[in-house]
Short mmCIF file of C-alpha atoms in Angstrom, two decimals:
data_model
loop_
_atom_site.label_atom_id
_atom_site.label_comp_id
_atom_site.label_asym_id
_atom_site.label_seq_id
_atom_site.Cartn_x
_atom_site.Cartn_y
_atom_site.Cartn_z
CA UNK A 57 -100.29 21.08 108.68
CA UNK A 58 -96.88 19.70 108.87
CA UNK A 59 -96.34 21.13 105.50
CA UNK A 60 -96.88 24.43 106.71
CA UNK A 61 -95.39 24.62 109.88
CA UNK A 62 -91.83 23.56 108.01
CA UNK A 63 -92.37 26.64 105.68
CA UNK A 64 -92.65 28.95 108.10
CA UNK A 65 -89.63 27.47 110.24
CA UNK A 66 -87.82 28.24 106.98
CA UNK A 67 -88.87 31.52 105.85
CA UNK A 68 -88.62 32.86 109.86
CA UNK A 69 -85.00 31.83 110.53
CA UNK A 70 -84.15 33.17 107.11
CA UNK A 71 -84.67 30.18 104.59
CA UNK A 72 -86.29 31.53 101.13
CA UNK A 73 -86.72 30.52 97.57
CA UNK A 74 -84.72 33.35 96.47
CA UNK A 75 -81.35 32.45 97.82
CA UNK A 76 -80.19 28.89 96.92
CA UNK A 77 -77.20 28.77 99.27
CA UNK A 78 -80.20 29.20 101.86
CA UNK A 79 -83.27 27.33 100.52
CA UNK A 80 -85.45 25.67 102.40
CA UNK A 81 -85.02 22.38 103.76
CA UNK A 82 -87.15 19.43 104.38
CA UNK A 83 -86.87 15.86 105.97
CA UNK A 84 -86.97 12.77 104.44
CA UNK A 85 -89.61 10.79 105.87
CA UNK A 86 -89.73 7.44 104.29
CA UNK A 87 -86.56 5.11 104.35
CA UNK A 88 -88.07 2.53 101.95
CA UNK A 89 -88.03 3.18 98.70
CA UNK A 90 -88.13 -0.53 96.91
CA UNK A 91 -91.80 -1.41 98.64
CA UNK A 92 -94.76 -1.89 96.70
CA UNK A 93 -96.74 -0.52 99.08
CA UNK A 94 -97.52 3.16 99.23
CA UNK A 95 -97.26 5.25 102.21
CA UNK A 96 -100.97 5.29 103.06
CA UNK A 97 -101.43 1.26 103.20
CA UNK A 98 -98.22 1.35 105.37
CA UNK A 99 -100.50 3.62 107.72
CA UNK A 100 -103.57 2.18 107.27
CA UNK A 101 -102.30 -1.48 108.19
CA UNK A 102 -99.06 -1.66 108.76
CA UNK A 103 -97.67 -3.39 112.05
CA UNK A 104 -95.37 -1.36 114.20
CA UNK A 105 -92.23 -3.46 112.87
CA UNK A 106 -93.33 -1.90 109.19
CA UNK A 107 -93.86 1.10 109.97
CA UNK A 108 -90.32 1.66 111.74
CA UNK A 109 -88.26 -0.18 108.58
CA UNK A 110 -90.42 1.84 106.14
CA UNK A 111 -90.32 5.43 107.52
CA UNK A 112 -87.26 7.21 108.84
CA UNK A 113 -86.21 7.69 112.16
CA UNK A 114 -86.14 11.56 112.49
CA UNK A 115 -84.58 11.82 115.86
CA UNK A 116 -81.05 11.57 113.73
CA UNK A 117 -79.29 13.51 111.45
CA UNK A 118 -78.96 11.85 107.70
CA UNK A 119 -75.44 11.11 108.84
CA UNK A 120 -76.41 9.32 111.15
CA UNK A 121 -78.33 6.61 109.40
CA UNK A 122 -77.18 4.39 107.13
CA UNK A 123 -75.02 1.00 107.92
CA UNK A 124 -72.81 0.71 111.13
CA UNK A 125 -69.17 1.12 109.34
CA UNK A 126 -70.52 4.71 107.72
CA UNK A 127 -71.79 5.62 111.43
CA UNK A 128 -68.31 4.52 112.72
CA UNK A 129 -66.12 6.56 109.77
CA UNK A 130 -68.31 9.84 110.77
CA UNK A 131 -67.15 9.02 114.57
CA UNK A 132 -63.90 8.32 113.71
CA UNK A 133 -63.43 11.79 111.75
CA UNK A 134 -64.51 13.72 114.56
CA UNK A 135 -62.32 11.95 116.91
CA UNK A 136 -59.03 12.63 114.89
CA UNK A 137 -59.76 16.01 112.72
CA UNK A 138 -58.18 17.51 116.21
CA UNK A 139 -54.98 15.62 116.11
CA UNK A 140 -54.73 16.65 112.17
CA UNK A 141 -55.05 20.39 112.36
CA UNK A 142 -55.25 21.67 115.83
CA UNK A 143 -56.58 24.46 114.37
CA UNK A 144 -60.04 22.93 113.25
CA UNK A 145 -62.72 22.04 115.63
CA UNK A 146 -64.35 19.02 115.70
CA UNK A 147 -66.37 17.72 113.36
CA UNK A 148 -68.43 14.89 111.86
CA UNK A 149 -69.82 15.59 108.54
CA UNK A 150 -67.72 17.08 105.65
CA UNK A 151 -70.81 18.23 103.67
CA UNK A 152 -74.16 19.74 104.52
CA UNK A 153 -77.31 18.89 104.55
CA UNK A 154 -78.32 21.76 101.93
CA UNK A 155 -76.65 23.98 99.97
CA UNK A 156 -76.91 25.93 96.07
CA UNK A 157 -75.58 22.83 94.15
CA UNK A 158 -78.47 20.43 95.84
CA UNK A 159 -80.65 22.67 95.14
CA UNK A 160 -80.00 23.17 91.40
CA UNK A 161 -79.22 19.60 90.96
CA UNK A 162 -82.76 18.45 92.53
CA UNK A 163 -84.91 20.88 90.47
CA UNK A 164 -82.85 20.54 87.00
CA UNK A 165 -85.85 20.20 85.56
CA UNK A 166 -87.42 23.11 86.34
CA UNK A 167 -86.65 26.47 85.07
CA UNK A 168 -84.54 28.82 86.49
CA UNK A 169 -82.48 25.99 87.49
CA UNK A 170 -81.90 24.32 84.82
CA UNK A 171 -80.15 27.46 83.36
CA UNK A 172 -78.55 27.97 87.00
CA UNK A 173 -77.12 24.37 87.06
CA UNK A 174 -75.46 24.79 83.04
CA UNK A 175 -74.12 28.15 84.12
CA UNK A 176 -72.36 26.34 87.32
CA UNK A 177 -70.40 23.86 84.86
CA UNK A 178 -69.09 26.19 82.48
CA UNK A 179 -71.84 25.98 80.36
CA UNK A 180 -72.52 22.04 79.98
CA UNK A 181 -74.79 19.89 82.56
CA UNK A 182 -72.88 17.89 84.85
CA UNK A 183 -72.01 14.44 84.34
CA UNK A 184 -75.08 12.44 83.53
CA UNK A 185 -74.11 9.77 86.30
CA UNK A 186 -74.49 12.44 88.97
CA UNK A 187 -77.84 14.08 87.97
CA UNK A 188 -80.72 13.49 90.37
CA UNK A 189 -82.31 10.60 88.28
CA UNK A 190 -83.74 8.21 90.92
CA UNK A 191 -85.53 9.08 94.38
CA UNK A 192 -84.55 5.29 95.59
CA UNK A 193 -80.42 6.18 94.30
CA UNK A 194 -80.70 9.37 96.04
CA UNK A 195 -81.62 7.53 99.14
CA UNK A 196 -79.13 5.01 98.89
CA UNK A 197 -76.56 7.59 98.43
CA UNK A 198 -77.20 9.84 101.76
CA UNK A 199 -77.49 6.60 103.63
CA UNK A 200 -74.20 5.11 102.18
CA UNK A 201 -71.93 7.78 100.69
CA UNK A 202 -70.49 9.84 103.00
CA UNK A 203 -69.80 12.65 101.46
CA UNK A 204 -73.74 12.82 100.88
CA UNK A 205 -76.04 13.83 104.28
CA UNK A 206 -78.40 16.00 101.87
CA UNK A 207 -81.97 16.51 103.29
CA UNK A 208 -84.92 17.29 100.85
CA UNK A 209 -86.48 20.21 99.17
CA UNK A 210 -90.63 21.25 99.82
CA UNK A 211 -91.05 20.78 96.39
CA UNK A 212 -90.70 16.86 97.54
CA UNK A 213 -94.12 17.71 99.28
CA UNK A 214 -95.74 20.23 96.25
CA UNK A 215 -94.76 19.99 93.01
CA UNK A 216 -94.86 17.14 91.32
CA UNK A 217 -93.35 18.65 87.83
CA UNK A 218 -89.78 19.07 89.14
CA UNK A 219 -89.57 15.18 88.66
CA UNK A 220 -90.30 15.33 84.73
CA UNK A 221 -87.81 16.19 81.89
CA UNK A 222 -89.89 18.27 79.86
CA UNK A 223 -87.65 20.32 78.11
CA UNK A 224 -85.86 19.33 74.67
CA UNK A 225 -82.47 20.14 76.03
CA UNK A 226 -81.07 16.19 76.59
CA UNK A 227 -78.98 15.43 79.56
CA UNK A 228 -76.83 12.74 78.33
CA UNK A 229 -76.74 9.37 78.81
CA UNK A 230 -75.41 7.61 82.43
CA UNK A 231 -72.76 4.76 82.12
CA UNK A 232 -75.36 1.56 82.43
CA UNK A 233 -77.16 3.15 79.11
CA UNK A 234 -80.08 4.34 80.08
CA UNK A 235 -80.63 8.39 79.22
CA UNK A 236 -81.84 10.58 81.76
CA UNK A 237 -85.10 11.69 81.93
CA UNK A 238 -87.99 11.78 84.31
CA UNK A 239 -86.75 11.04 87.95
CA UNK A 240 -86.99 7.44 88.46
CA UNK A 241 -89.63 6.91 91.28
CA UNK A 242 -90.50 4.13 93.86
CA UNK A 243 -92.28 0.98 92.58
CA UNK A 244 -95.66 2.30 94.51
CA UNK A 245 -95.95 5.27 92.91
CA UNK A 246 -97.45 5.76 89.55
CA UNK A 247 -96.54 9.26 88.39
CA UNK A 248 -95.03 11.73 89.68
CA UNK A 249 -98.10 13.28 90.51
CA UNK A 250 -99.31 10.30 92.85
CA UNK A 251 -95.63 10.24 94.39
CA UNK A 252 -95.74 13.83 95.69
CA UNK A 253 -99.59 12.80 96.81
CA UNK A 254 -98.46 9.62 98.87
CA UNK A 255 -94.77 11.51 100.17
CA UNK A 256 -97.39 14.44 101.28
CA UNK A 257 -99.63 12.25 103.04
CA UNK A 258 -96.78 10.87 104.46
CA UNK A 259 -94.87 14.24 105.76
CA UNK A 260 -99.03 15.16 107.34
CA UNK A 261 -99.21 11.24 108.94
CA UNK A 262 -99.37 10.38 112.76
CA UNK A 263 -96.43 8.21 112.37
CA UNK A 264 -94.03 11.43 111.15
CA UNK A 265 -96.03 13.70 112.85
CA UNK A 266 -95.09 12.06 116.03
CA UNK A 267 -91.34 12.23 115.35
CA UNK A 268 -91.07 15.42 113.66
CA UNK A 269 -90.24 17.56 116.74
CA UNK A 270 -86.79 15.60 116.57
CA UNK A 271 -86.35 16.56 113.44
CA UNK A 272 -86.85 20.18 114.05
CA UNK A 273 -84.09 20.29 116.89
CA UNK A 274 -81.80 19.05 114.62
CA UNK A 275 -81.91 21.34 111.67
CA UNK A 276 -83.15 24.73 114.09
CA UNK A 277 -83.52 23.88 117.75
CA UNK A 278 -80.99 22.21 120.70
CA UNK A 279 -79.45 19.20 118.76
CA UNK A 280 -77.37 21.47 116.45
CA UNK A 281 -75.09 20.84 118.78
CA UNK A 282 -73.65 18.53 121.32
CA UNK A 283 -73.03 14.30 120.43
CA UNK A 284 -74.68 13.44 117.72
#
């Protein structure tokens, strides 16, 4: 499976659960998270223009997609970091695409991480408007933001139980009122369980499975370097 062939991708060039700065990494597939209709209907019947506006294109890196003006500011950086600071090379992105404080801010609520993630802020969580709290806001944000070109975890694929608050410690409220809690999920899914079903079917599909090799450059193979 597609699932599988990721993990050991990860595990062989050094990727493991054990090290966070070095966890493994996973695509998004999907670039629609507003639809009503789940993953496997889009498959089943959807027309070739669906299909391309409601999974993502994996031939390019997260930075990559999003509107034209965040394309152009990523272009623009790596145009003029040279004249700057001679002394840097080239670059686009700022960020990466995975690193410890993704990591521990995806799985908060899972344990060891939520410990992990207090221990990183002195103690306290981090500022309830920046907790993972929606799948479509996380989206948004590494399609908009660009200081965000974060790929996913495999526990996107697995386990459904890192999107529920089930512990009594709270998390604090965000700044339009509502308290976080369970991840906010797409308006197909119904649980959390039935979102990591339909993202999984998704991830094992023809329509990623053709694309995926693109994917794979980027993150291990050829396109880790060269024009983006």
């Amino acid at each position: 499976s597609n699932f599988r062939y990721l993990n050991f991708l990860n595990f062989r060039s050094g990727r493991g659960m054990e090290d966070l700065s070095q966890y493994p990494v996973f695509p998004w597939v999907l670039a629609d998270f507003e639809s009503t209709v789940t993953p496997s209907e889009i498959m089943r019947r959807g027309t070739p223009t669906e299909k391309r506006s409601y999974f993502r294109d994996l031939s390019k890196p997260m930075g990559m997609i999003g509107n034209d003006e965040r394309v152009q500011s990523f272009e623009v950086r790596f145009r003029e970091a040279p004249l700057l600071d001679s002394t840097v090379p080239p670059f686009y992105y700022g960020s990466h695409y995975s690193n410890s404080g993704i990591v521990m801010n995806m799985l908060l609520r899972l344990q060891p991480f939520t410990d992990e993630a207090r221990a990183l802020q002195g103690g306290r969580f981090d500022l309830p408007d920046r907790i993972f709290s929606s799948i479509r806001e996380a989206w948004n944000s590494c399609t908009r933001d660009t200081s965000d070109v974060r790929e996913l975890l495999p526990e996107f694929y697995s386990l459904p139980e890192f999107l529920l608050h089930h512990s009594d410690r709270p998390f604090g409220r965000r700044q339009d009122g509502h308290e976080v809690g369970d991840v906010v999920l797409p308006p197909w899914a119904r649980d959390a369980y039935h979102f990591v079903h339909e993202h999984r079917a998704a991830l094992e599909g023809p329509d990623v499975s053709r694309q995926l090799h693109g994917w794979i450059d980027l993150i291990w193979g050829w396109k880790q370097q060269g024009p983006a």
